[in-house]
Amino acid sequence: MNAKSDAAQLLRRSVALPTGTLEVTLADGADELESLLGFAARANAKRGFLFLSKVLGKHWPVKPADMIAVHDRIAATVPAADGPVVFIAMAETAIGLGQGVFEAWLRAHPGRDALFIHTTRYRVGTGPLIEFEEAHSHAPRQFLHLPEDPALRALLLQAGTLVLVDDEASTGNTFLNLTGACRRLNPDIARVHLATITNFMGPEATAGLSARFGLPVTMGALVSGEYRFTPGDYVAPATPAQRFDPDADRGASMRFGRLGLQRALPAPAVLAERLAPGFAPGARVAVLGTGEFMHAAMLLGRELEERGVDVRVQSTTRSPILGWGAVGHALSFPDNYGEGIANFIYNIAPGQYDHVLVCHETAPNAAVRELATLLDARLFHFLSEDHVEEVPVR
């Protein structure tokens, strides 16, 4: 394809947000823009815009089958490599995405040694923590726990390939910060692959990743391009988004990825088998994860979907987003991890679904009950991957 026809494939768009003007130029994946991506406005002084994914299962309701198809596509971008591969998903937004990509890669490479671990904003256990920064985030401090299991820790410390998964890449700074922290632990990391739904770093910055990181870096994204944001007069509220206390027990689980996993998370098939007959034909069902606890909710949604239930999956978040553009509805409620931070659920209104199932890892508390009351939902406490208890709401 010549340069003239290449240029013809570019899609340029200017979006006037309440927080400023976002100008984007899309190259690869421009034909999928409407199905993959929307635009939203953050209530965040550091960054006033959001590339809102419609296939992530965070801020937008998604069919589980569509999420898994995206996981397969992104996993297929990971280059062939010898030795163990470590997949790290970025909290909180991309935890479910990263775990899904890891499991898709395992399906495509049976028998390979690989480790999944996700970053977090909570302390679990008493082992060492790696801290790094996501500078533009509403809650910038991120942590990576070292696996306590010796075999899993060995995978992290011996891997030659690092796969970092996030929903978007815009500057690459967070990836660079995390890679530096991992290389201080494991100097034998020889290559890095960045796996995202969208890459808005632009062609020049993308081409310069290897030089910037100091080792070979590849990029796999479904949509790529570049952006420019011009802030307007909007003033974001100065509300706290993170109160990390290393000595506080926030009720975050040690079982679902913070300390590493070497295998796919088993789906809650027994629970789905019990629930599915209770939904009338054609009933609309929402399965919600809470905060960083996302992937188990998607797996429950997938099991229900495979039994003929009309399911959508998404998750609560601590990220404040204005009711504009791709956000048609917003609910606020206390966070169930006990930080005293406002949490939100977007694009789901009371009465929109016939049934709402809220999946949580924290012990039952007033916050999850308040969310259940807002959405007339049922609560499911995941004590482990195969031990799920329904919690009385009242």
Coordinates of N, CA, C and O in Angstrom, one line a residue, residues 249-334:
D249 N -6.0 -4.0 56.8 CA -6.5 -5.2 56.1 C -7.8 -4.7 55.4 O -8.8 -4.4 56.0
R250 N -7.7 -4.6 54.0 CA -8.8 -4.1 53.2 C -9.7 -5.2 52.7 O -10.7 -4.9 52.0
G251 N -9.4 -6.4 53.2 CA -10.3 -7.5 52.7 C -10.0 -8.0 51.3 O -10.8 -8.8 50.8
A252 N -8.9 -7.6 50.7 CA -8.5 -8.0 49.4 C -8.0 -9.5 49.5 O -7.3 -9.8 50.4
S253 N -8.3 -10.3 48.5 CA -8.0 -11.7 48.6 C -6.6 -12.0 48.1 O -6.1 -11.3 47.2
M254 N -6.0 -13.0 48.6 CA -4.7 -13.5 48.2 C -4.8 -14.6 47.1 O -3.8 -15.1 46.6
R255 N -6.0 -14.9 46.7 CA -6.3 -16.1 45.9 C -6.4 -15.9 44.4 O -6.4 -16.8 43.6
F256 N -6.7 -14.7 44.0 CA -7.2 -14.5 42.6 C -6.2 -13.8 41.7 O -6.5 -13.4 40.6
G257 N -4.9 -13.6 42.1 CA -4.0 -13.0 41.2 C -3.0 -12.1 41.8 O -1.9 -11.8 41.1
R258 N -3.2 -11.6 43.0 CA -2.2 -10.6 43.5 C -0.9 -11.3 43.9 O 0.1 -10.6 43.8
L259 N -1.0 -12.5 44.2 CA 0.3 -13.3 44.6 C 0.7 -14.2 43.5 O 1.6 -15.1 43.7
G260 N 0.1 -14.1 42.3 CA 0.5 -14.9 41.2 C -0.4 -16.2 41.0 O -0.8 -16.8 42.0
L261 N -0.6 -16.5 39.7 CA -1.3 -17.7 39.3 C -0.5 -18.4 38.2 O -0.1 -17.7 37.3
Q262 N -0.5 -19.7 38.1 CA 0.2 -20.4 37.1 C -0.8 -21.1 36.1 O -0.4 -21.7 35.1
R263 N -2.0 -21.0 36.4 CA -3.1 -21.6 35.6 C -4.3 -20.8 35.5 O -4.4 -19.7 36.2
A264 N -5.2 -21.2 34.6 CA -6.4 -20.4 34.5 C -7.3 -20.6 35.7 O -7.2 -21.6 36.4
L265 N -8.0 -19.5 36.0 CA -8.9 -19.6 37.2 C -10.1 -20.4 36.8 O -10.8 -20.2 35.8
P266 N -10.5 -21.4 37.6 CA -11.6 -22.2 37.3 C -12.9 -21.4 37.3 O -13.1 -20.6 38.2
A267 N -13.8 -21.7 36.4 CA -15.1 -20.9 36.4 C -16.0 -21.5 37.4 O -16.0 -22.7 37.7
P268 N -16.9 -20.6 38.0 CA -17.9 -21.1 39.0 C -19.1 -21.8 38.3 O -20.2 -21.3 38.4
A269 N -18.8 -23.0 37.7 CA -19.8 -23.7 37.0 C -20.9 -24.2 37.9 O -22.1 -24.1 37.5
V270 N -20.6 -24.6 39.1 CA -21.7 -25.1 40.0 C -22.7 -24.0 40.3 O -23.9 -24.2 40.3
L271 N -22.1 -22.8 40.6 CA -23.0 -21.7 40.9 C -23.9 -21.3 39.7 O -25.1 -21.1 39.9
A272 N -23.3 -21.3 38.5 CA -24.0 -21.0 37.3 C -25.1 -22.0 37.1 O -26.2 -21.6 36.7
E273 N -24.8 -23.2 37.3 CA -25.8 -24.3 37.1 C -27.0 -24.1 38.1 O -28.1 -24.4 37.7
R274 N -26.7 -23.6 39.3 CA -27.8 -23.4 40.2 C -28.6 -22.2 39.9 O -29.8 -22.2 40.1
L275 N -27.9 -21.1 39.4 CA -28.6 -19.9 39.1 C -29.4 -19.9 37.8 O -30.5 -19.3 37.8
A276 N -28.9 -20.4 36.8 CA -29.5 -20.3 35.5 C -31.0 -20.7 35.4 O -31.7 -20.0 34.7
P277 N -31.4 -21.8 36.0 CA -32.8 -22.1 35.9 C -33.8 -21.1 36.5 O -35.0 -21.1 36.2
G278 N -33.2 -20.2 37.4 CA -34.1 -19.2 38.0 C -34.3 -18.0 37.2 O -35.1 -17.1 37.6
F279 N -33.7 -17.9 36.0 CA -33.9 -16.8 35.1 C -34.9 -17.1 34.0 O -34.7 -18.1 33.3
A280 N -36.0 -16.4 33.9 CA -37.0 -16.6 32.9 C -36.4 -16.5 31.5 O -35.4 -15.7 31.3
P281 N -36.9 -17.2 30.5 CA -36.4 -17.0 29.1 C -36.4 -15.6 28.7 O -37.5 -14.9 28.9
G282 N -35.3 -15.1 28.2 CA -35.3 -13.7 27.7 C -34.9 -12.7 28.8 O -34.8 -11.5 28.5
A283 N -34.8 -13.1 30.0 CA -34.4 -12.2 31.1 C -33.1 -11.6 30.9 O -32.1 -12.3 30.5
R284 N -32.9 -10.3 31.2 CA -31.6 -9.6 31.1 C -30.9 -9.7 32.4 O -31.5 -9.2 33.4
V285 N -29.7 -10.1 32.4 CA -28.9 -10.3 33.6 C -27.6 -9.6 33.6 O -26.9 -9.7 32.6
A286 N -27.3 -8.8 34.6 CA -26.0 -8.2 34.7 C -25.2 -8.8 35.8 O -25.7 -9.1 36.9
V287 N -23.9 -9.2 35.5 CA -23.0 -9.7 36.5 C -21.9 -8.7 36.7 O -21.2 -8.3 35.8
L288 N -21.8 -8.2 38.0 CA -20.9 -7.1 38.3 C -19.7 -7.5 39.1 O -19.9 -8.2 40.1
G289 N -18.5 -7.2 38.7 CA -17.4 -7.3 39.6 C -17.3 -6.0 40.4 O -18.0 -5.0 40.2
T290 N -16.4 -6.1 41.4 CA -16.2 -4.9 42.3 C -14.8 -4.5 42.4 O -13.9 -5.3 42.8
G291 N -14.5 -3.3 41.9 CA -13.1 -2.8 42.0 C -12.1 -3.7 41.3 O -12.2 -3.9 40.0
E292 N -11.1 -4.2 42.0 CA -10.1 -5.0 41.3 C -10.6 -6.5 41.1 O -9.8 -7.2 40.5
F293 N -11.7 -6.8 41.7 CA -12.2 -8.2 41.6 C -13.1 -8.3 40.4 O -14.3 -8.0 40.4
M294 N -12.5 -8.6 39.2 CA -13.3 -8.6 38.0 C -13.4 -9.9 37.2 O -14.4 -10.2 36.7
H295 N -12.3 -10.7 37.2 CA -12.3 -11.8 36.3 C -13.2 -12.9 36.7 O -13.9 -13.6 35.8
A296 N -13.4 -13.2 38.0 CA -14.3 -14.2 38.4 C -15.7 -13.9 38.1 O -16.5 -14.8 37.7
A297 N -16.1 -12.6 38.1 CA -17.4 -12.2 37.7 C -17.6 -12.5 36.2 O -18.7 -12.9 35.8
M298 N -16.6 -12.2 35.4 CA -16.7 -12.5 33.9 C -16.9 -14.0 33.7 O -17.7 -14.4 32.9
L299 N -16.2 -14.8 34.5 CA -16.3 -16.2 34.3 C -17.7 -16.7 34.7 O -18.2 -17.6 34.0
L300 N -18.3 -16.1 35.7 CA -19.6 -16.5 36.1 C -20.6 -16.1 34.9 O -21.5 -16.8 34.5
G301 N -20.4 -14.9 34.4 CA -21.2 -14.4 33.3 C -21.0 -15.4 32.1 O -22.0 -15.7 31.4
R302 N -19.8 -15.8 31.8 CA -19.6 -16.7 30.7 C -20.4 -18.0 30.9 O -21.0 -18.6 30.0
E303 N -20.3 -18.6 32.1 CA -21.0 -19.8 32.4 C -22.5 -19.7 32.2 O -23.2 -20.6 31.7
L304 N -23.0 -18.5 32.7 CA -24.5 -18.3 32.5 C -24.8 -18.1 31.0 O -25.8 -18.7 30.5
E305 N -24.0 -17.4 30.3 CA -24.2 -17.2 28.8 C -24.2 -18.6 28.1 O -25.0 -18.8 27.2
E306 N -23.3 -19.5 28.5 CA -23.3 -20.8 27.8 C -24.5 -21.6 28.2 O -24.8 -22.6 27.5
R307 N -25.2 -21.2 29.2 CA -26.5 -21.9 29.5 C -27.7 -21.2 29.0 O -28.8 -21.4 29.4
G308 N -27.5 -20.2 28.0 CA -28.6 -19.6 27.3 C -29.1 -18.3 28.0 O -30.1 -17.7 27.5
V309 N -28.4 -17.8 29.0 CA -28.8 -16.6 29.7 C -28.3 -15.3 28.9 O -27.1 -15.3 28.5
D310 N -29.1 -14.3 28.8 CA -28.7 -13.0 28.2 C -27.9 -12.2 29.2 O -28.6 -11.6 30.1
V311 N -26.6 -12.2 29.2 CA -25.8 -11.7 30.2 C -24.9 -10.5 29.7 O -24.4 -10.5 28.6
R312 N -24.7 -9.5 30.6 CA -23.8 -8.5 30.4 C -22.9 -8.4 31.6 O -23.4 -8.6 32.7
V313 N -21.6 -8.1 31.4 CA -20.6 -8.1 32.5 C -20.0 -6.7 32.6 O -19.7 -6.1 31.5
Q314 N -19.8 -6.2 33.8 CA -18.9 -5.0 33.9 C -18.5 -4.9 35.4 O -18.7 -5.9 36.1
S315 N -18.0 -3.8 35.8 CA -17.4 -3.7 37.2 C -17.6 -2.3 37.8 O -17.7 -1.3 37.0
T316 N -17.5 -2.2 39.1 CA -17.4 -1.0 39.7 C -16.0 -0.4 39.6 O -15.1 -1.1 39.3
T317 N -15.9 0.9 40.0 CA -14.5 1.5 39.8 C -14.4 2.7 40.8 O -15.4 3.2 41.2
R318 N -13.2 3.0 41.1 CA -13.0 4.2 41.9 C -12.8 5.5 41.0 O -12.6 6.6 41.5
S319 N -12.8 5.3 39.7 CA -12.5 6.4 38.8 C -13.7 7.3 38.6 O -14.7 6.8 38.1
P320 N -13.6 8.6 38.9 CA -14.7 9.5 38.7 C -14.8 10.0 37.2 O -13.9 10.5 36.7
I321 N -16.0 9.7 36.6 CA -16.2 10.1 35.2 C -17.5 10.9 35.1 O -18.5 10.6 35.8
L322 N -17.5 11.9 34.3 CA -18.7 12.8 34.2 C -19.7 12.1 33.4 O -19.4 11.2 32.5
G323 N -21.0 12.4 33.7 CA -22.1 11.8 32.9 C -22.2 12.6 31.5 O -23.0 13.5 31.4
W324 N -21.4 12.1 30.6 CA -21.4 12.7 29.3 C -20.8 11.7 28.3 O -20.1 10.8 28.7
G325 N -21.1 11.8 27.0 CA -20.6 11.0 26.0 C -20.9 9.5 26.2 O -22.1 9.1 26.2
A326 N -19.9 8.7 26.4 CA -20.1 7.3 26.5 C -20.6 6.8 27.9 O -20.8 5.7 28.2
V327 N -20.8 7.8 28.8 CA -21.3 7.5 30.1 C -22.7 8.1 30.2 O -22.9 9.3 30.3
G328 N -23.7 7.3 30.1 CA -25.1 7.7 30.1 C -25.7 7.7 31.5 O -26.7 8.4 31.7
H329 N -25.1 7.0 32.4 CA -25.7 6.9 33.8 C -24.6 6.6 34.8 O -23.6 5.9 34.4
A330 N -24.6 7.2 36.0 CA -23.6 7.0 37.0 C -24.3 6.9 38.3 O -25.2 7.6 38.7
L331 N -23.8 5.9 39.1 CA -24.2 5.7 40.5 C -22.9 5.8 41.4 O -21.9 5.2 41.0
S332 N -23.1 6.4 42.5 CA -21.9 6.5 43.5 C -22.3 5.8 44.8 O -23.5 5.9 45.2
F333 N -21.4 5.2 45.4 CA -21.6 4.5 46.7 C -20.3 4.3 47.4 O -19.2 4.5 46.8
P334 N -20.3 3.9 48.7 CA -19.0 3.8 49.4 C -18.2 2.6 48.8 O -18.8 1.6 48.3

